[in-house]
mmCIF file of C-alpha atoms in Angstrom:
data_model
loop_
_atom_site.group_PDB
_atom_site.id
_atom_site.type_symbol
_atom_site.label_atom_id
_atom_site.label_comp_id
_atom_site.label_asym_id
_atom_site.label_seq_id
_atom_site.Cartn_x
_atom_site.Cartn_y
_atom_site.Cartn_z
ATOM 1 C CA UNK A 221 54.447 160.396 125.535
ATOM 2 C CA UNK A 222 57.311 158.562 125.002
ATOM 3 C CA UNK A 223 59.326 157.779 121.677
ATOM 4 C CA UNK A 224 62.059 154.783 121.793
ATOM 5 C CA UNK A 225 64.454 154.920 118.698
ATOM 6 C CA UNK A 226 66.323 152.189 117.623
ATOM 7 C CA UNK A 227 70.131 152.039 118.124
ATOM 8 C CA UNK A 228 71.818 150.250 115.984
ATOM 9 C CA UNK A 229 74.763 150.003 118.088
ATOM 10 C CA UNK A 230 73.030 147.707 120.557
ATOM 11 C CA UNK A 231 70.616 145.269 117.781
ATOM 12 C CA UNK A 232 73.450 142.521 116.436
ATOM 13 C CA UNK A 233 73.055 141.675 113.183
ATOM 14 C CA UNK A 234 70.243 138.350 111.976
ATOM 15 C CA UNK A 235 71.229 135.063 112.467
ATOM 16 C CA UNK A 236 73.710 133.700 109.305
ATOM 17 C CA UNK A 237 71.721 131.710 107.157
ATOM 18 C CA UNK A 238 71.823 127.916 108.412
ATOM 19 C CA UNK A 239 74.421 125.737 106.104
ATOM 20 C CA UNK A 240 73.313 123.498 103.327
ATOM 21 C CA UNK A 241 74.229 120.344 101.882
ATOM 22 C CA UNK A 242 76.939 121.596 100.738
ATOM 23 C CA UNK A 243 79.449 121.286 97.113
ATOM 24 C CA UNK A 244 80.475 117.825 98.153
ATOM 25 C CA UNK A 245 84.295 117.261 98.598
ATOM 26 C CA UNK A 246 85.073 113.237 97.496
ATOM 27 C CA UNK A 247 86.526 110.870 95.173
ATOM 28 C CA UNK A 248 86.295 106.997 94.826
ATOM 29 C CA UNK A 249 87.938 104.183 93.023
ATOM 30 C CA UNK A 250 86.136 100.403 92.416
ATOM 31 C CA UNK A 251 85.770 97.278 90.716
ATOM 32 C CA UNK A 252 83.195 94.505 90.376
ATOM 33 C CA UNK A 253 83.199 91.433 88.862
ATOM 34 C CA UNK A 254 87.113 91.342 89.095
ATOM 35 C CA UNK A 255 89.333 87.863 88.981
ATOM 36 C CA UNK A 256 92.360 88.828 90.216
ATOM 37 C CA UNK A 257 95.063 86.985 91.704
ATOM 38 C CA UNK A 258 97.866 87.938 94.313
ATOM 39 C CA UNK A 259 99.316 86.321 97.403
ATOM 40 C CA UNK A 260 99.891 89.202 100.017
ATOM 41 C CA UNK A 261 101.831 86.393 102.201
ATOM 42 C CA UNK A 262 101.862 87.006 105.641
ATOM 43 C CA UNK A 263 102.726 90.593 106.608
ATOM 44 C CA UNK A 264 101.307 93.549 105.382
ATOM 45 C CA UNK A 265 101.858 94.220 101.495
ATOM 46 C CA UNK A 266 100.095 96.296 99.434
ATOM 47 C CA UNK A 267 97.433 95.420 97.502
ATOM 48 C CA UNK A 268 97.651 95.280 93.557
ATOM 49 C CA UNK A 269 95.182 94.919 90.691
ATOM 50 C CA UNK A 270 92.676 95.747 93.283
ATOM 51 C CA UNK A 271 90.748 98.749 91.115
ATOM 52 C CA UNK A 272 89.376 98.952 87.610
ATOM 53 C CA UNK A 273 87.079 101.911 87.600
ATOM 54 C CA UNK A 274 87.749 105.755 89.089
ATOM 55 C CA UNK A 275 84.581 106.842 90.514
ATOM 56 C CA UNK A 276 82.689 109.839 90.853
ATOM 57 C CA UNK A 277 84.914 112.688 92.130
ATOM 58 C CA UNK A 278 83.824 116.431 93.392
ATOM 59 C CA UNK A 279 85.331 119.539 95.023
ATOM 60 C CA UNK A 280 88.365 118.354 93.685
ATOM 61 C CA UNK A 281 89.698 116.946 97.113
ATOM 62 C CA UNK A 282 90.761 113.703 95.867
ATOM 63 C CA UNK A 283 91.988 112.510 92.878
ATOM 64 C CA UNK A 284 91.264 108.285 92.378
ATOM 65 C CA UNK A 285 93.955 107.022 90.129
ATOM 66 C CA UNK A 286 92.750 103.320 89.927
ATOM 67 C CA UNK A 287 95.629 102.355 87.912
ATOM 68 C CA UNK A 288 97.678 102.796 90.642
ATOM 69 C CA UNK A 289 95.248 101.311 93.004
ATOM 70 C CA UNK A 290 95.163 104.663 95.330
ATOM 71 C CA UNK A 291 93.539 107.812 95.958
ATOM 72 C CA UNK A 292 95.303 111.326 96.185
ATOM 73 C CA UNK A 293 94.331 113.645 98.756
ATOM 74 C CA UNK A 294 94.838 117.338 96.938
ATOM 75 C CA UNK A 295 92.872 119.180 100.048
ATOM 76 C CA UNK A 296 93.827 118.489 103.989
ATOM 77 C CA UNK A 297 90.938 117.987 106.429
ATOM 78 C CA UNK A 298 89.372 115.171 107.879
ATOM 79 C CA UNK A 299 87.692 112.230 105.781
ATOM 80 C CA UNK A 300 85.538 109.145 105.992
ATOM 81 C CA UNK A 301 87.522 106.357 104.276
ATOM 82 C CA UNK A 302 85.963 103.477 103.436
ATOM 83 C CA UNK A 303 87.648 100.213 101.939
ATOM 84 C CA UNK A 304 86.290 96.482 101.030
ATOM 85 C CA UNK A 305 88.015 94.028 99.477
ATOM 86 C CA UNK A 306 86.265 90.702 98.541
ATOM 87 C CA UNK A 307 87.942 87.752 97.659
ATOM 88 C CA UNK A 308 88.072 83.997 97.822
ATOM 89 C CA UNK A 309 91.405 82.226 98.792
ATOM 90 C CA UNK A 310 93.034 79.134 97.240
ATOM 91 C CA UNK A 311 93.347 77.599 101.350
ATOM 92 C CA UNK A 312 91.848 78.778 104.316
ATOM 93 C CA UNK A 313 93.379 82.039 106.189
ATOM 94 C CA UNK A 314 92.169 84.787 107.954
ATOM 95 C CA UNK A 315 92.110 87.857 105.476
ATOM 96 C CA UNK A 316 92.980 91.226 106.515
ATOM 97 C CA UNK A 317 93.101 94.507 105.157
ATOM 98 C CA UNK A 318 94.460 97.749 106.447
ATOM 99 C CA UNK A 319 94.261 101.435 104.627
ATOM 100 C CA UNK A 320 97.242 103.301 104.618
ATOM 101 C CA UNK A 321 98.319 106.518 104.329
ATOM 102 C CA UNK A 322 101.980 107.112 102.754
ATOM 103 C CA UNK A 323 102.368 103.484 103.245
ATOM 104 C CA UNK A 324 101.437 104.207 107.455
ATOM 105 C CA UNK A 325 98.735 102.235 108.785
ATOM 106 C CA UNK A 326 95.119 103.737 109.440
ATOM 107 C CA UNK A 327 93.530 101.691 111.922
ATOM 108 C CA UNK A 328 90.699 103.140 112.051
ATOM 109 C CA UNK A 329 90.293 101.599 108.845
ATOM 110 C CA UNK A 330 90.658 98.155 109.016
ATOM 111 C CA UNK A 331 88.954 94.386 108.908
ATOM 112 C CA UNK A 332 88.944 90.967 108.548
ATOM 113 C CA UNK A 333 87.182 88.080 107.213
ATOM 114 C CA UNK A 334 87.527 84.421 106.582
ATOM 115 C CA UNK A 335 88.724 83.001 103.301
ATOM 116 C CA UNK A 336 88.364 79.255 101.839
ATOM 117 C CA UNK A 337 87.432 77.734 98.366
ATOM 118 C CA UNK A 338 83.920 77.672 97.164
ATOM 119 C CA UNK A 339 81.291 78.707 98.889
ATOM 120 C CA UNK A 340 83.832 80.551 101.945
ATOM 121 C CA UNK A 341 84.631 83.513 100.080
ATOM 122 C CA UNK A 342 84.883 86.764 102.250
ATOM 123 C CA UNK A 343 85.188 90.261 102.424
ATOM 124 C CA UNK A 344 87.434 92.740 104.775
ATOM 125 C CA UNK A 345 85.962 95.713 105.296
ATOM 126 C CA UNK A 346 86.932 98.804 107.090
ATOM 127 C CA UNK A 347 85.463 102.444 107.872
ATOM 128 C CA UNK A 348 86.691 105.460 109.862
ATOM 129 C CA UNK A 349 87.455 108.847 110.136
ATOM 130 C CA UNK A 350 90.870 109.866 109.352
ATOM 131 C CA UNK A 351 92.802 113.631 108.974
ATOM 132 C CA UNK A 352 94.444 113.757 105.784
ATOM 133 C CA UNK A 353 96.870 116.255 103.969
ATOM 134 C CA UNK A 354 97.280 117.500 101.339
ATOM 135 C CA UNK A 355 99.659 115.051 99.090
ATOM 136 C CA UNK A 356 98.826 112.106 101.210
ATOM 137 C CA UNK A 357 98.596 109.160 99.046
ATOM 138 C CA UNK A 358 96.103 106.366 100.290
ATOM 139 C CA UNK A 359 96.567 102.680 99.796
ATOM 140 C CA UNK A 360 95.125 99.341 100.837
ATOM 141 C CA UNK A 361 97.429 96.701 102.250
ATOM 142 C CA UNK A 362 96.724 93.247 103.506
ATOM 143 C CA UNK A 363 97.800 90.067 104.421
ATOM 144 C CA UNK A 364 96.880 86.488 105.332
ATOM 145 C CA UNK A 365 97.163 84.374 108.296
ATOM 146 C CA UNK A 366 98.723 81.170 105.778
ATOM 147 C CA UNK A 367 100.685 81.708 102.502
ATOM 148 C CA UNK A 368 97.918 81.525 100.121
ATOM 149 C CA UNK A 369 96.846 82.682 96.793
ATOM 150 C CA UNK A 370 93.925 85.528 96.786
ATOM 151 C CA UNK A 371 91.597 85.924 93.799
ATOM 152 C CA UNK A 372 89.826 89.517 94.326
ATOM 153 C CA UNK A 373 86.271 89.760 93.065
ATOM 154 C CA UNK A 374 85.396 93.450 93.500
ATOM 155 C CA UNK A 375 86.452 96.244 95.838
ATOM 156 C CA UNK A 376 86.043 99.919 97.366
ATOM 157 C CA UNK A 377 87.901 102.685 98.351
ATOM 158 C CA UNK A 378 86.319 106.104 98.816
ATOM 159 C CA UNK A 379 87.313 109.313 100.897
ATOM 160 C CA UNK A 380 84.803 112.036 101.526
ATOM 161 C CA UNK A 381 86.119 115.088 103.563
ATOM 162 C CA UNK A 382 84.031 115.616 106.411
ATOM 163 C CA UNK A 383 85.767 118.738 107.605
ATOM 164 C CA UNK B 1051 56.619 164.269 128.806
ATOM 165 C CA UNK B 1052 59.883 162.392 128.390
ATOM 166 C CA UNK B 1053 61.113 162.566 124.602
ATOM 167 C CA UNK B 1054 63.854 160.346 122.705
ATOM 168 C CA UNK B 1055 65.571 161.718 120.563
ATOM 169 C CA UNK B 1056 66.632 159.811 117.363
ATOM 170 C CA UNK B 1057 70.597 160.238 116.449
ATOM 171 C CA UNK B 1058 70.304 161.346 113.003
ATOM 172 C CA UNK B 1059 73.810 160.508 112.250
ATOM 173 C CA UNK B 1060 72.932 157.032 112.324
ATOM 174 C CA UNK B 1061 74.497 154.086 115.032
ATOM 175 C CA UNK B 1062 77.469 151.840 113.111
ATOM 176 C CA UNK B 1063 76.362 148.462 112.382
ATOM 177 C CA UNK B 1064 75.609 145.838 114.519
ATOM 178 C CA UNK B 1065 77.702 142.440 115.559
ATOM 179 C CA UNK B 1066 77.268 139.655 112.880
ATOM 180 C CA UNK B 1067 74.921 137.255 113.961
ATOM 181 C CA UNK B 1068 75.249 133.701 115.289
ATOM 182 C CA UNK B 1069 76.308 131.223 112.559
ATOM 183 C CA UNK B 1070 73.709 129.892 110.739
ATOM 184 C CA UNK B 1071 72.655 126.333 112.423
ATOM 185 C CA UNK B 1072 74.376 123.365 110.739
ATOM 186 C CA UNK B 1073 72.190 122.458 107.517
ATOM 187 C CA UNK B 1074 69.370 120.347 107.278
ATOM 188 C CA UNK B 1075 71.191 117.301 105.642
ATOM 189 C CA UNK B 1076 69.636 114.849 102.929
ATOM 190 C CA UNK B 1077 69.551 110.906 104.335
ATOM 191 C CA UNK B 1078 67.154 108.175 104.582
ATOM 192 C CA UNK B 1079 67.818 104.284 106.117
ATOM 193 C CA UNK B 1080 65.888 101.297 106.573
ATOM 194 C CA UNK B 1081 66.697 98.247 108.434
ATOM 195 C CA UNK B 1082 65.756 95.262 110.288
ATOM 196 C CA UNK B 1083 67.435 93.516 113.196
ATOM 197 C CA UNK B 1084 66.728 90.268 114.332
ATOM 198 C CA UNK B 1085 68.504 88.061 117.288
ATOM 199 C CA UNK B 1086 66.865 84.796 116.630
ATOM 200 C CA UNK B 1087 64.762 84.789 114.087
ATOM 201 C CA UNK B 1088 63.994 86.552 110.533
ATOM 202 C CA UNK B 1089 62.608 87.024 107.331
ATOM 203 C CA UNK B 1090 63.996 83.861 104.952
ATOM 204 C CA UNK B 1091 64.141 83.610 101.682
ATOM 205 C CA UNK B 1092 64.272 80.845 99.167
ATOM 206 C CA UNK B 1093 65.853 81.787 96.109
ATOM 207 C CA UNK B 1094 66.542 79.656 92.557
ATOM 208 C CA UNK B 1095 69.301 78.832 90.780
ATOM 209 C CA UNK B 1096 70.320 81.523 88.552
ATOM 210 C CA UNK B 1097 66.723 83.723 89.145
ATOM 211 C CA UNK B 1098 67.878 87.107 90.428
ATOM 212 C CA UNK B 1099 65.591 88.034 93.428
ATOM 213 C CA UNK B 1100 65.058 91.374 95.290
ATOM 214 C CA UNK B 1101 66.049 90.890 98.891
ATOM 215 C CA UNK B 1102 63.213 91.139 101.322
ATOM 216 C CA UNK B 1103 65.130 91.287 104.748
ATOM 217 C CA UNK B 1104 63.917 95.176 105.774
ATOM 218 C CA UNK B 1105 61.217 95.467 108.433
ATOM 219 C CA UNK B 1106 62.223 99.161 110.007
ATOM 220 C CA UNK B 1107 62.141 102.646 108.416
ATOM 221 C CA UNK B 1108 64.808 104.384 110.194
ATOM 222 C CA UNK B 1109 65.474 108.018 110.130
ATOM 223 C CA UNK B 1110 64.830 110.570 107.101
ATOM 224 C CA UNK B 1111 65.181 113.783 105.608
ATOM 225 C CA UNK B 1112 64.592 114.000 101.676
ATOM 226 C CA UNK B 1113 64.928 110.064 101.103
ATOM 227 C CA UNK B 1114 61.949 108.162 101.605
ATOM 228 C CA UNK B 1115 62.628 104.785 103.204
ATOM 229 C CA UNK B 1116 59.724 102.117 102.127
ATOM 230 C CA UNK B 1117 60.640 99.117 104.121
ATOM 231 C CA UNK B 1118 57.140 97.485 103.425
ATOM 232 C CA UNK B 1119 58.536 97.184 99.930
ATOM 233 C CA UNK B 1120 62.031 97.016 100.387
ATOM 234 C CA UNK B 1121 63.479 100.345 99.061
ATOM 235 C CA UNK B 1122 64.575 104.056 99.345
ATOM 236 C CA UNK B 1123 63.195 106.284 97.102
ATOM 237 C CA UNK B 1124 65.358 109.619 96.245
ATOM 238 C CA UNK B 1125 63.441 112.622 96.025
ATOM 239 C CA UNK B 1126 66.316 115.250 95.021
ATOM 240 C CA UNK B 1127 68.788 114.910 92.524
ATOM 241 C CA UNK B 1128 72.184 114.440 93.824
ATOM 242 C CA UNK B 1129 75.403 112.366 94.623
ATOM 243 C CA UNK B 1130 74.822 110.028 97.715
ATOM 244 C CA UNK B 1131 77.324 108.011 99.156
ATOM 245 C CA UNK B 1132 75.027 104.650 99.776
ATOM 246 C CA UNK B 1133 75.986 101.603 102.105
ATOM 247 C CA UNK B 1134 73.722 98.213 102.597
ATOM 248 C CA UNK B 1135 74.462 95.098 104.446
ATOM 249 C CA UNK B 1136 73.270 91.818 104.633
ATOM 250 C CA UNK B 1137 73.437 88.592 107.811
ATOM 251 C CA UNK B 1138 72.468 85.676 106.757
ATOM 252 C CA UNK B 1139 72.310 82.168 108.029
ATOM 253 C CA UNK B 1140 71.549 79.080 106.252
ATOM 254 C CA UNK B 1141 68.079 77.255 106.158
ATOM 255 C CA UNK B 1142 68.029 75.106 103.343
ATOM 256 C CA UNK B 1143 70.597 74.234 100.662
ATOM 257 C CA UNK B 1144 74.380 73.651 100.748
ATOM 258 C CA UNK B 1145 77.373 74.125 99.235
ATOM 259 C CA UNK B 1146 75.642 77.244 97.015
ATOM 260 C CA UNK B 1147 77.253 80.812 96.254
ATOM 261 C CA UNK B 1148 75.458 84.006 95.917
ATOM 262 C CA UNK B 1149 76.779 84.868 92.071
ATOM 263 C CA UNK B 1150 76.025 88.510 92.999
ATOM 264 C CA UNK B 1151 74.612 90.505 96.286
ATOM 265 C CA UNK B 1152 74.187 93.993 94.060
ATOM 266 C CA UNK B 1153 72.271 97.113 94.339
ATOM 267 C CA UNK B 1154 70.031 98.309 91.796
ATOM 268 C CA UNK B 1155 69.231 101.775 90.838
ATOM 269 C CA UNK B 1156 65.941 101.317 89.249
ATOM 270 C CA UNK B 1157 66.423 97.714 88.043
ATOM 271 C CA UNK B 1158 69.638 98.181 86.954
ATOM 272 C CA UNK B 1159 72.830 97.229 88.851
ATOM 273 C CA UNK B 1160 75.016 99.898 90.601
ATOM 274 C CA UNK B 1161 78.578 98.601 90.269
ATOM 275 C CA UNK B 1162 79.820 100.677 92.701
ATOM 276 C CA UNK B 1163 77.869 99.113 95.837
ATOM 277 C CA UNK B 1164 77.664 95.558 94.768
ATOM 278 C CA UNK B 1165 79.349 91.999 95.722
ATOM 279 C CA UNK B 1166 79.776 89.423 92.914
ATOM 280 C CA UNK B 1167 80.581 85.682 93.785
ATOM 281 C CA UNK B 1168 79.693 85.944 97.452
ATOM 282 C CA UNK B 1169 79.476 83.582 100.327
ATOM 283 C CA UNK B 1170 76.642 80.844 100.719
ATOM 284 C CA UNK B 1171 76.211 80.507 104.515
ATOM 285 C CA UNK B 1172 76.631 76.653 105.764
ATOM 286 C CA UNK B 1173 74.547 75.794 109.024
ATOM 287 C CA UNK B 1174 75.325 77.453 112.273
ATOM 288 C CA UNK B 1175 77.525 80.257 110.911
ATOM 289 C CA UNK B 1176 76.838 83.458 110.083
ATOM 290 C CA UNK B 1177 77.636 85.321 106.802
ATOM 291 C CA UNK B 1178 77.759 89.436 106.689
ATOM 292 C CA UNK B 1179 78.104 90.888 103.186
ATOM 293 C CA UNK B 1180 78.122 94.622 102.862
ATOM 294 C CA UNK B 1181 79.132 97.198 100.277
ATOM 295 C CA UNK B 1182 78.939 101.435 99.311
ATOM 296 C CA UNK B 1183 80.149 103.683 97.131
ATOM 297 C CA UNK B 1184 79.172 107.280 95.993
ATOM 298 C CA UNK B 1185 76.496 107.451 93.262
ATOM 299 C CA UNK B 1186 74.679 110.283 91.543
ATOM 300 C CA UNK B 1187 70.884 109.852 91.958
ATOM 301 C CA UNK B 1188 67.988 111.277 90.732
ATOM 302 C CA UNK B 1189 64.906 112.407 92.356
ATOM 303 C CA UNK B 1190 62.484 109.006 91.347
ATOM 304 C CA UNK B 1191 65.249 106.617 92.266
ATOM 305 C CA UNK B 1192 64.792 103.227 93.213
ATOM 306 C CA UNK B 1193 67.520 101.620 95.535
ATOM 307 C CA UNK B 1194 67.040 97.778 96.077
ATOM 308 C CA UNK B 1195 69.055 95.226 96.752
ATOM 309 C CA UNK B 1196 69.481 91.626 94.587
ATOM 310 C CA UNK B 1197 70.741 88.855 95.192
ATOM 311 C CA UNK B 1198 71.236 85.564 92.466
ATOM 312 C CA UNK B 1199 72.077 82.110 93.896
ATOM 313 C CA UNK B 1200 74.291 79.302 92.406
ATOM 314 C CA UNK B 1201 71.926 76.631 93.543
ATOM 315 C CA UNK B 1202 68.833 76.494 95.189
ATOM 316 C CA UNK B 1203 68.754 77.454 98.361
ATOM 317 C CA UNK B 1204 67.220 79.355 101.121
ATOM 318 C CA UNK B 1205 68.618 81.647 104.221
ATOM 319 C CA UNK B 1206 67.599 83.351 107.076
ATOM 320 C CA UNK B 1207 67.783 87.335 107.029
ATOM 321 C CA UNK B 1208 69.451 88.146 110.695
ATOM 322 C CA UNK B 1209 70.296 91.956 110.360
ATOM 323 C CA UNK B 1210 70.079 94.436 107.259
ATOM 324 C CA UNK B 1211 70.713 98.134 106.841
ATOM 325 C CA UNK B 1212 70.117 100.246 103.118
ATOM 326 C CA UNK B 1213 71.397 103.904 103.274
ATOM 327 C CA UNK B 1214 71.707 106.912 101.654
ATOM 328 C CA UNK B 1215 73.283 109.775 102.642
ATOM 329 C CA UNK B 1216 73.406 112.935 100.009
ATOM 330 C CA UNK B 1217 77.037 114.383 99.565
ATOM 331 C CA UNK B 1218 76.477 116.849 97.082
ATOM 332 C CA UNK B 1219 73.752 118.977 95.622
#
């Protein structure tokens, strides 16, 4: 007869429990509906006027500030940014916009789009993953191909740490 | 007669385990993708109109894509960051704008994934409107997507995507 005992020195501990959706770590700011007018001109310039609402925020990773037409990034890690801007243009150009962070481009967060009177209107849209710090303020510039005028209908910009 | 002999002092503890695998995430999509032909549409002035352009559940866990009527349905409550986009071409109709490409939460629009004032296509080019934002759903939801023309006028449906993705519990 033989008797085996256990030994807890050799049996590792169970398998962690698997992860779960999770506390959510995001802020946005918005508008829709908007009629406001700016011409960027032709080299990047930040965007103005562009926000009108500060979306849903949690975790407490960013903080929208829509007045100021930016989000604050209060906890570093990496984020999905994600920007639109929709608008129709007094001439025809070529409409681009670019996030930035601390006024330094993001690339991986960028577009373009045609712009005209009636019916051309456009959006530039842009989506990526970025690493962020803490204290890093993000921004959306733009410019146009011609001098013209801009009237922004509605636009997005939200940040959702990934990691 | 082999005996074992138990160590009544007791082993220390073992290892930790493996980390837990990553967690079984909330997210439903539909779309439809077309190269030369679609689903069109013919919409009337001022008549707001559910957009009809999905043909393709795609992948889900806790959202339930219905592309035979044109929707996700949300089955926990939550905030979901939620993206849709719409190609269209021109069949019939010109110089028109869409007055609003939106999403609706139940029948009621979602400000913070909608277009107002968009682009009518003219013939031969292509128009892609697209917008997201972060929402907090409820388990019953209804996401659909409207659109309202300035003038009669129909289009062509080339590609479309609707998704959901949950971000918080």
């Amino acid at each position: 007869m033989v008797f085996f005992v256990p030994d807890p020195e050799a049996d590792p501990g169970q398998a962690g429990p698997a992860g779960s959706v999770g506390t959510g770590d995001f802020g946005s700011v918005y508008s829709n509906g908007i009629s406001v007018l700016q011409a960027p001109g032709t080299a990047f310039t930040k965007l103005t006027g562009l926000f009108t609402v500060n979306g849903l925020t949690a975790g407490g990773g960013v903080t929208p500030n829509q007045a100021l037409d930016q989000l604050v990034i209060n906890t570093t890690g990496i984020y999905s940014l994600w920007s639109l801007v929709s608008a129709k243009g007094s001439g025809l150009g070529i409409f681009s916009i670019q996030a930035r962070r601390n006024g330094i481009a993001l690339p991986d967060v960028a577009g373009q789009d045609t712009v005209l009177t009636q019916p051309f209107w456009g959006a530039a849209r842009g989506k990526g993953a970025v690493s962020l710090t803490s204290g890093d303020v993000i921004e959306v510039y733009g410019f146009t191909s011609a001098v013209i005028t801009l009237t922004y209908t509605d636009a997005m910009l939200c940040a959702k740490r990934l990691a | 007669m082999t005996f074992s002999v138990p160590n009544l002092a007791g082993g220390s503890p073992g290892p930790p385990g493996p980390v837990g695998p990553v967690g079984t995430g909330v997210y439903g999509d539909m779309l439809a993708v077309f190269v030369f032909s679609g689903v069109t549409q013919a919409f009337t002035a001022g008549v707001p109109q559910k957009i009809v352009s999905f043909g393709t559940n795609g992948l889900s866990v806790g959202v339930t894509p219905d592309e035979a009527n044109d929707r996700l349905v949300i089955t926990e409550d939550g905030d979901y960051e939620v993206y849709w986009q719409q190609t269209y071409t021109l069949v019939a109709g010109a110089g028109f704008t869409f007055d609003f490409i939106e999403m609706r939460i139940n029948g009621t629009p979602a400000p913070e994934a909608s277009l107002t004032q968009f682009e009518g296509p003219i013939a031969y080019f292509f128009v892609c409107a697209s917008a997201g934002g972060i929402l907090s759903l409820s388990a019953g939801d209804v996401l659909e997507i409207y659109a309202q023309t300035s003038a009669g006028a129909t289009v062509t449906w080339r590609d479309a995507q609707l998704f959901a993705w949950k971000a918080r519990s």
